[in-house]
mmCIF file of C-alpha atoms in Angstrom:
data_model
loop_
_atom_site.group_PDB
_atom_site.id
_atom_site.type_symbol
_atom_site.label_atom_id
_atom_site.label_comp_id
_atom_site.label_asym_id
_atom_site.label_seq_id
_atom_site.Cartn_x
_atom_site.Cartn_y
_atom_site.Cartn_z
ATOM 1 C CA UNK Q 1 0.000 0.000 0.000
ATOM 2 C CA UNK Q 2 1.504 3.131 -1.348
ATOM 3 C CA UNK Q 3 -0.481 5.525 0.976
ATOM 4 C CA UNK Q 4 -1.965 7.547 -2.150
ATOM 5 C CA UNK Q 5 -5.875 6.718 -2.491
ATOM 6 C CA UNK Q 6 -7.887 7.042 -5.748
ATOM 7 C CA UNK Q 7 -11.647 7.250 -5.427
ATOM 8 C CA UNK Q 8 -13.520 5.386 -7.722
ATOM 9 C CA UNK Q 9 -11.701 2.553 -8.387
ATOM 10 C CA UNK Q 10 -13.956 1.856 -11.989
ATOM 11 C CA UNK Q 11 -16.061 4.511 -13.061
ATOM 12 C CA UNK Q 12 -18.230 3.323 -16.775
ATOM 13 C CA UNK Q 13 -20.139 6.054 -18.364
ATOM 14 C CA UNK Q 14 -21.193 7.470 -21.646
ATOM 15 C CA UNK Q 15 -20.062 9.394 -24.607
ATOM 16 C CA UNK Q 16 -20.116 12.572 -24.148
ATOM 17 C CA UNK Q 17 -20.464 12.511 -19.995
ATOM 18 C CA UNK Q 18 -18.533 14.850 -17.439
ATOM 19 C CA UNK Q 19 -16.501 12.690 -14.809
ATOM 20 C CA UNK Q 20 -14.425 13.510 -11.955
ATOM 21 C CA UNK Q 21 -11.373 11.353 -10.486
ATOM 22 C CA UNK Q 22 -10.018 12.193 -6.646
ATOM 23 C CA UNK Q 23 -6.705 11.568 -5.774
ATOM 24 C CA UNK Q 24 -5.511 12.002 -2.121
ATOM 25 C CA UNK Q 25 -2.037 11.823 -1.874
ATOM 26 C CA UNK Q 26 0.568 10.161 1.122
ATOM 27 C CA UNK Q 27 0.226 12.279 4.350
ATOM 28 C CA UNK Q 28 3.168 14.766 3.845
ATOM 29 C CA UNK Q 29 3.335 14.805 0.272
ATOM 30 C CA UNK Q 30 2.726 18.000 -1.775
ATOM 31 C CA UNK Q 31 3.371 17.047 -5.260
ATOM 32 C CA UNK Q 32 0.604 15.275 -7.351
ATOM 33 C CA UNK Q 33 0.990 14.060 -10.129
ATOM 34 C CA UNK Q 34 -1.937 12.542 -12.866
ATOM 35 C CA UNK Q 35 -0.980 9.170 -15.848
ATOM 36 C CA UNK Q 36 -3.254 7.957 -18.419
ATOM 37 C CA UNK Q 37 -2.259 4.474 -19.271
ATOM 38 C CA UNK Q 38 -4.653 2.773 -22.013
ATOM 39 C CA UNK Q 39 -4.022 -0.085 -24.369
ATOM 40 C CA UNK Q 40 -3.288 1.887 -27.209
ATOM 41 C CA UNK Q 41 -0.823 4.524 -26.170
ATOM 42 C CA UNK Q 42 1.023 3.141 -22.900
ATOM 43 C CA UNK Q 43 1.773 5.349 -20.159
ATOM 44 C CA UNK Q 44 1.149 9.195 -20.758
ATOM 45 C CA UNK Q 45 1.962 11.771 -18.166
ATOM 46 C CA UNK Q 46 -1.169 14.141 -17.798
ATOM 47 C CA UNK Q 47 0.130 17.029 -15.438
ATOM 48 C CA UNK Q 48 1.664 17.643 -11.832
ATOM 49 C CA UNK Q 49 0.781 20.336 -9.143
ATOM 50 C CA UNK Q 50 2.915 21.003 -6.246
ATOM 51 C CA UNK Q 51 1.559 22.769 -3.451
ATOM 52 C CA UNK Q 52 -1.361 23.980 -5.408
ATOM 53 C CA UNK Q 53 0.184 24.983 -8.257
ATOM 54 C CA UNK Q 54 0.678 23.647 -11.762
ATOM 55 C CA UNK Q 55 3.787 22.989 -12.658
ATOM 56 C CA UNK Q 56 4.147 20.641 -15.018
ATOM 57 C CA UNK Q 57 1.709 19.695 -17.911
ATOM 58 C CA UNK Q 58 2.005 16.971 -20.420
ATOM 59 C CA UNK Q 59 -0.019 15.461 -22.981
ATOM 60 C CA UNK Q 60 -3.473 16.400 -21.321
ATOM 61 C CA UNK Q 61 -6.365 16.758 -23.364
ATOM 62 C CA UNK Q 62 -7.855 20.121 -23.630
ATOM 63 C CA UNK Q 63 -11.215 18.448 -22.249
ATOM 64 C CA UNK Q 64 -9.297 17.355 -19.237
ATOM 65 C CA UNK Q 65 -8.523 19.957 -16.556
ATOM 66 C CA UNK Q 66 -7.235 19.343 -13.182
ATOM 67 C CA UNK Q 67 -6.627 21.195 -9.280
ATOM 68 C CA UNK Q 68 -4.990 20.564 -6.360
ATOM 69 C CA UNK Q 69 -6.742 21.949 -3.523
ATOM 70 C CA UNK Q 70 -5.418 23.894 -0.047
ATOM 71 C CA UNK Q 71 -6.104 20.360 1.981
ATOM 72 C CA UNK Q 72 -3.709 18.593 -1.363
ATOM 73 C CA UNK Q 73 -5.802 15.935 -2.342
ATOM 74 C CA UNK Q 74 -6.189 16.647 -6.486
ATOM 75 C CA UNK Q 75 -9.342 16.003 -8.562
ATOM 76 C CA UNK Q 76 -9.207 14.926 -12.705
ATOM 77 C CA UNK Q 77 -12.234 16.062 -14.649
ATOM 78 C CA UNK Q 78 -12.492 14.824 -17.584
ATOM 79 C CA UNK Q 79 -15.625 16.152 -20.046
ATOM 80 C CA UNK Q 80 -17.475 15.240 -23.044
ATOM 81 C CA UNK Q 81 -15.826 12.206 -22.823
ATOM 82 C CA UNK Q 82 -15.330 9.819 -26.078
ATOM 83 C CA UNK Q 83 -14.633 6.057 -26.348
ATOM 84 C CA UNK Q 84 -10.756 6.496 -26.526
ATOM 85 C CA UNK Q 85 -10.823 8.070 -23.230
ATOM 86 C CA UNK Q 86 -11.293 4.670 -21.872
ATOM 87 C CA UNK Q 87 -8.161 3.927 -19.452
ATOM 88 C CA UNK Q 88 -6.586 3.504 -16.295
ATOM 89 C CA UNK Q 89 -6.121 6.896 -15.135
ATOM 90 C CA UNK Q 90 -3.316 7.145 -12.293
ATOM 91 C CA UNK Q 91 -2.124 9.715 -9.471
ATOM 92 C CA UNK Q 92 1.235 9.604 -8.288
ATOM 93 C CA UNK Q 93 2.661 12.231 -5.219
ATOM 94 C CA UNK Q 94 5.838 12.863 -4.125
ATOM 95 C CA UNK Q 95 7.159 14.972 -0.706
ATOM 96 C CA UNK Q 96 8.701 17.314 -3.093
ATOM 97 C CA UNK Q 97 8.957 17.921 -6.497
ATOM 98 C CA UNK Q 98 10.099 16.611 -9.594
ATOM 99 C CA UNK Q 99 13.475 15.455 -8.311
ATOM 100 C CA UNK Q 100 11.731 13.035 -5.657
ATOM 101 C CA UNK Q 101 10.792 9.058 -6.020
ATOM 102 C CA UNK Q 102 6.611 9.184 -6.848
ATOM 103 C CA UNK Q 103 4.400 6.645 -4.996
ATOM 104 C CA UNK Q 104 1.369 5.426 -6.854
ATOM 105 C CA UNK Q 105 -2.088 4.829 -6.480
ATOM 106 C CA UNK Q 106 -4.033 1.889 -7.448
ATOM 107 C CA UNK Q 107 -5.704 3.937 -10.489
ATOM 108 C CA UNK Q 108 -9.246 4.838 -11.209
ATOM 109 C CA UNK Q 109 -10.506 2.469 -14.549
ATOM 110 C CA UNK Q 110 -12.549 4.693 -16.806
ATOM 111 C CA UNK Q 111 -14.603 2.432 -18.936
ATOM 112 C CA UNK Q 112 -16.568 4.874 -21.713
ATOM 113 C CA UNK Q 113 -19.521 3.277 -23.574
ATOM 114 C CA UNK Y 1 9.590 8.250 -33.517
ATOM 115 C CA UNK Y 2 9.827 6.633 -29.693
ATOM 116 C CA UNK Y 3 11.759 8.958 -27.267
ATOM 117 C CA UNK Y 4 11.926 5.823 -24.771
ATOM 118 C CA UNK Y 5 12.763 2.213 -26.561
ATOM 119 C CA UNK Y 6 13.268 -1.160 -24.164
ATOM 120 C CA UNK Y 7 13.897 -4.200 -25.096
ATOM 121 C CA UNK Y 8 13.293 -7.066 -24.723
ATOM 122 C CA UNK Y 9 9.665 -6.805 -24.702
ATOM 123 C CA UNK Y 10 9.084 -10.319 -23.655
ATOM 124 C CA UNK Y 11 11.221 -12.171 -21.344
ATOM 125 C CA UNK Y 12 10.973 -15.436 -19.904
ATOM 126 C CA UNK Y 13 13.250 -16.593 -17.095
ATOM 127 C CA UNK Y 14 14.128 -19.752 -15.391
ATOM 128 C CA UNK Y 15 14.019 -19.036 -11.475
ATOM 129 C CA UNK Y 16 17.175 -17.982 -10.499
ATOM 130 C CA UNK Y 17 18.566 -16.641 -13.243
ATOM 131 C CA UNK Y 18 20.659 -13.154 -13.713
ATOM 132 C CA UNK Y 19 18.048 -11.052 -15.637
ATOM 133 C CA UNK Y 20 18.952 -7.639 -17.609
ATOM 134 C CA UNK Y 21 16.241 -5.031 -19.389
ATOM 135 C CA UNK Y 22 17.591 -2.315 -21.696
ATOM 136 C CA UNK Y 23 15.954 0.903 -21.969
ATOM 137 C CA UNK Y 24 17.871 3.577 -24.288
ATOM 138 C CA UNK Y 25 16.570 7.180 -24.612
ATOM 139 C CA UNK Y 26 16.661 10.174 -27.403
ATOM 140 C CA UNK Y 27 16.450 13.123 -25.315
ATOM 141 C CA UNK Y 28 18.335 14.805 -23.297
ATOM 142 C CA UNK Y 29 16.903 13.880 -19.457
ATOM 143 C CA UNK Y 30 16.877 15.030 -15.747
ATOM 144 C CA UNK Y 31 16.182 11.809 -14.260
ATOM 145 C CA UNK Y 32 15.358 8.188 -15.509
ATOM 146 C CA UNK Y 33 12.595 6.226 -13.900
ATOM 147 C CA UNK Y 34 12.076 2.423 -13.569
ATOM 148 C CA UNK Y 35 8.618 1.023 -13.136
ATOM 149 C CA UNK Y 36 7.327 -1.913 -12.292
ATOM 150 C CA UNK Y 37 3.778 -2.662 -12.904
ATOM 151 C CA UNK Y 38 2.029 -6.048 -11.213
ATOM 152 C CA UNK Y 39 -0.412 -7.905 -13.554
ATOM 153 C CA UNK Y 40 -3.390 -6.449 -11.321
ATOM 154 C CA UNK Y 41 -2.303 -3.336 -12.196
ATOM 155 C CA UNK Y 42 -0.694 -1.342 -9.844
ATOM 156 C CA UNK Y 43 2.347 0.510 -10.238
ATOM 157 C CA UNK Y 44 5.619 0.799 -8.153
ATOM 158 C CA UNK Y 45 8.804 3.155 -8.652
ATOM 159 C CA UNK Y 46 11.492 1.044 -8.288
ATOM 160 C CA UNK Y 47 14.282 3.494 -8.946
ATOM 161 C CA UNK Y 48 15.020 7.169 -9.906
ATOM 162 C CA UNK Y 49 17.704 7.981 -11.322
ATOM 163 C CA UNK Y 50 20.451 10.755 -12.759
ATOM 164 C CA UNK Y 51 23.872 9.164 -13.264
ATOM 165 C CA UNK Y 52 25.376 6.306 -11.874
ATOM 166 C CA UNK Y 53 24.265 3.321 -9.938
ATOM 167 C CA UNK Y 54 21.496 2.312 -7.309
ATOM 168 C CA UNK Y 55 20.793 -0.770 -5.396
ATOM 169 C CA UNK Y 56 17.665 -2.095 -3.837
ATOM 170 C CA UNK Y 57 17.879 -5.496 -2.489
ATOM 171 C CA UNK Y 58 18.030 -7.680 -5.718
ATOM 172 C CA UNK Y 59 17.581 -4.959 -8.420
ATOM 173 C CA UNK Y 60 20.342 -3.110 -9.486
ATOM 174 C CA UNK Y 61 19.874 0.023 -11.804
ATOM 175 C CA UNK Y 62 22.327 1.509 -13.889
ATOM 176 C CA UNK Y 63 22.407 4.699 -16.634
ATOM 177 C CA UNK Y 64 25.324 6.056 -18.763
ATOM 178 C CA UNK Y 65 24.215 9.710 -19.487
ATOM 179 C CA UNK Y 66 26.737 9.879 -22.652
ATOM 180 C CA UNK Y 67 25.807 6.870 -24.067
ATOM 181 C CA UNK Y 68 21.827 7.388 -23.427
ATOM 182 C CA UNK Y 69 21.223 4.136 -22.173
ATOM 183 C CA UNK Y 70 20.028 2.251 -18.685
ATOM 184 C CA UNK Y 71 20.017 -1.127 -17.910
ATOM 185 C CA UNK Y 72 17.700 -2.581 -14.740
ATOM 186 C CA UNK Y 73 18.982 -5.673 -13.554
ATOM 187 C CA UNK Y 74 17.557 -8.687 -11.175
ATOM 188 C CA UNK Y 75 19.742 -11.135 -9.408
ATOM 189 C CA UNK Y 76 18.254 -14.477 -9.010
ATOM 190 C CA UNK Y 77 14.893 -14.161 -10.169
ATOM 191 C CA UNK Y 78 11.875 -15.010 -8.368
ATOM 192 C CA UNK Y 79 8.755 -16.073 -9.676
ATOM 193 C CA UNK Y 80 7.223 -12.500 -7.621
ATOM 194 C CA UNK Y 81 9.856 -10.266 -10.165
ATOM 195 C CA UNK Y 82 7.223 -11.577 -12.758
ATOM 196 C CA UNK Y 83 5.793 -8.130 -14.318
ATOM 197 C CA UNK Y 84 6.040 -5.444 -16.459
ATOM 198 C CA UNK Y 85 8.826 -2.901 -16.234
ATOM 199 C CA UNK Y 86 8.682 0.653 -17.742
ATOM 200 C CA UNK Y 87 11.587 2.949 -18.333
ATOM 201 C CA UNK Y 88 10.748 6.114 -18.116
ATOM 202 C CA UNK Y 89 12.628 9.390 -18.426
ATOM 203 C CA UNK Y 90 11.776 13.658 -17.335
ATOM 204 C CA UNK Y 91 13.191 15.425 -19.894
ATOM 205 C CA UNK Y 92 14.966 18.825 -19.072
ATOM 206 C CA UNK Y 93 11.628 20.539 -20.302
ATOM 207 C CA UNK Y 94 9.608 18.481 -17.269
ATOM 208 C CA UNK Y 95 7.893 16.375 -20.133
ATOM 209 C CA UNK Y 96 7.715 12.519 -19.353
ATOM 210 C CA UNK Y 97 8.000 9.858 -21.957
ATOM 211 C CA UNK Y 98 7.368 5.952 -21.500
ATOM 212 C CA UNK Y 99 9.066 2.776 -22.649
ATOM 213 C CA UNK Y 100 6.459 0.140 -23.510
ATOM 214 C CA UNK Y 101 7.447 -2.033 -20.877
ATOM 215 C CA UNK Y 102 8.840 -5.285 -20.729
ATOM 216 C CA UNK Y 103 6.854 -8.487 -19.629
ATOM 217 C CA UNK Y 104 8.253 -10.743 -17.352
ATOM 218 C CA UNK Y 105 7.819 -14.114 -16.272
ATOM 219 C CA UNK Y 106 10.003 -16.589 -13.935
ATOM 220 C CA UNK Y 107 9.212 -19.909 -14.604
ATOM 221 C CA UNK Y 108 9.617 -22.056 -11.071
#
């Protein structure tokens, strides 16, 4: 058990639906980071916030926005979701930032129909 | 064009055996990552790295920054080493890119 939680574990829904993925990360740990891992394209890194702030984005989806709030525990939203957002959708946090070890989460699978 | 390419990506191992995944990069990196990911799913950092070597119990990690190339090793394999393992690297721009993994299994 890493110590970072992911709420829901599987989440199905439509096309064209609004969801929203919690991470809370280990006590003590300010950076967050969010991974989109599907069949098709691997492991993609989404974004990271450290203390509240963004400060790092990768290969996230206009339709995808993310926060970190004051308490640190981070929510994904994805929206008008299609059938090739379908994937296991990670959190990772670290104590600091990019230069520490992550810990993961079990992941949140997105299932879109 | 991959940024991150391992190989193999299959192995199969006889218990005990001296095991060795190859991960060489394109970019120019901050830190390398190695991942292991269990067939349920879940995903554990095994090693960050920047230069050199590290050490954790029977895994070894290694990277040579000039060449662009790291190498994980595990020492007598155990039938629990069987999973995937991801290279990753952070490039000096903060952008991540991902190795497709290598599958593992340790035949008893």
């Amino acid at each position: 058990d890493s110590g970072v939680t992911q709420t829901p574990k599987h989440l199905i829904t439509a096309t064209g639906q609004r969801v929203t993925l919690r991470c809370s990360p280990r006590s003590g740990d300010l950076s967050v980071y969010w991974y989109q891992q599907s069949l098709d394209q691997g492991l993609q890194f989404l974004i990271q916030y450290y203390n509240g702030e963004e400060r790092a984005k990768g290969n996230i989806l206009e339709r995808f926005s993310a926060q970190q709030f004051p308490d640190l525990h981070s929510e994904l939203n994805l929206s008008s979701l299609e059938l090739g957002d379908s994937a296991l959708y990670f959190c990772a946090s670290s104590v600091g930032g990019l230069n520490y070890e992550q810990y993961f989460g079990p992941g949140t699978r997105l299932t879109v129909t | 064009k991959n940024e991150v390419e391992q190989s193999p990506q299959n192995l199969t191992a006889q218990e005990g055996e001296f095991i060795t995944i190859n991960c060489s990069y394109s970019v120019g990196i901050s830190a390398l990552h190695w991942l292991q990911q269990h067939p349920g799913g879940g995903i554990v950092s095994l090693f960050m790295l920047s230069s050199g070597k590290k050490k954790h119990g029977r895994l070894i990690a290694t990277i040579n920054i000039q060449e662009k190339h790291s190498s994980l090793h595990i020492t007598a394999s155990h039938p629990r080493d069987s999973a995937v393992y991801i290279c990753a690297v952070r490039d000096t721009g903060n952008q991540f890119y991902f190795g497709t993994g290598t599958s593992l299994t340790v035949i008893p």
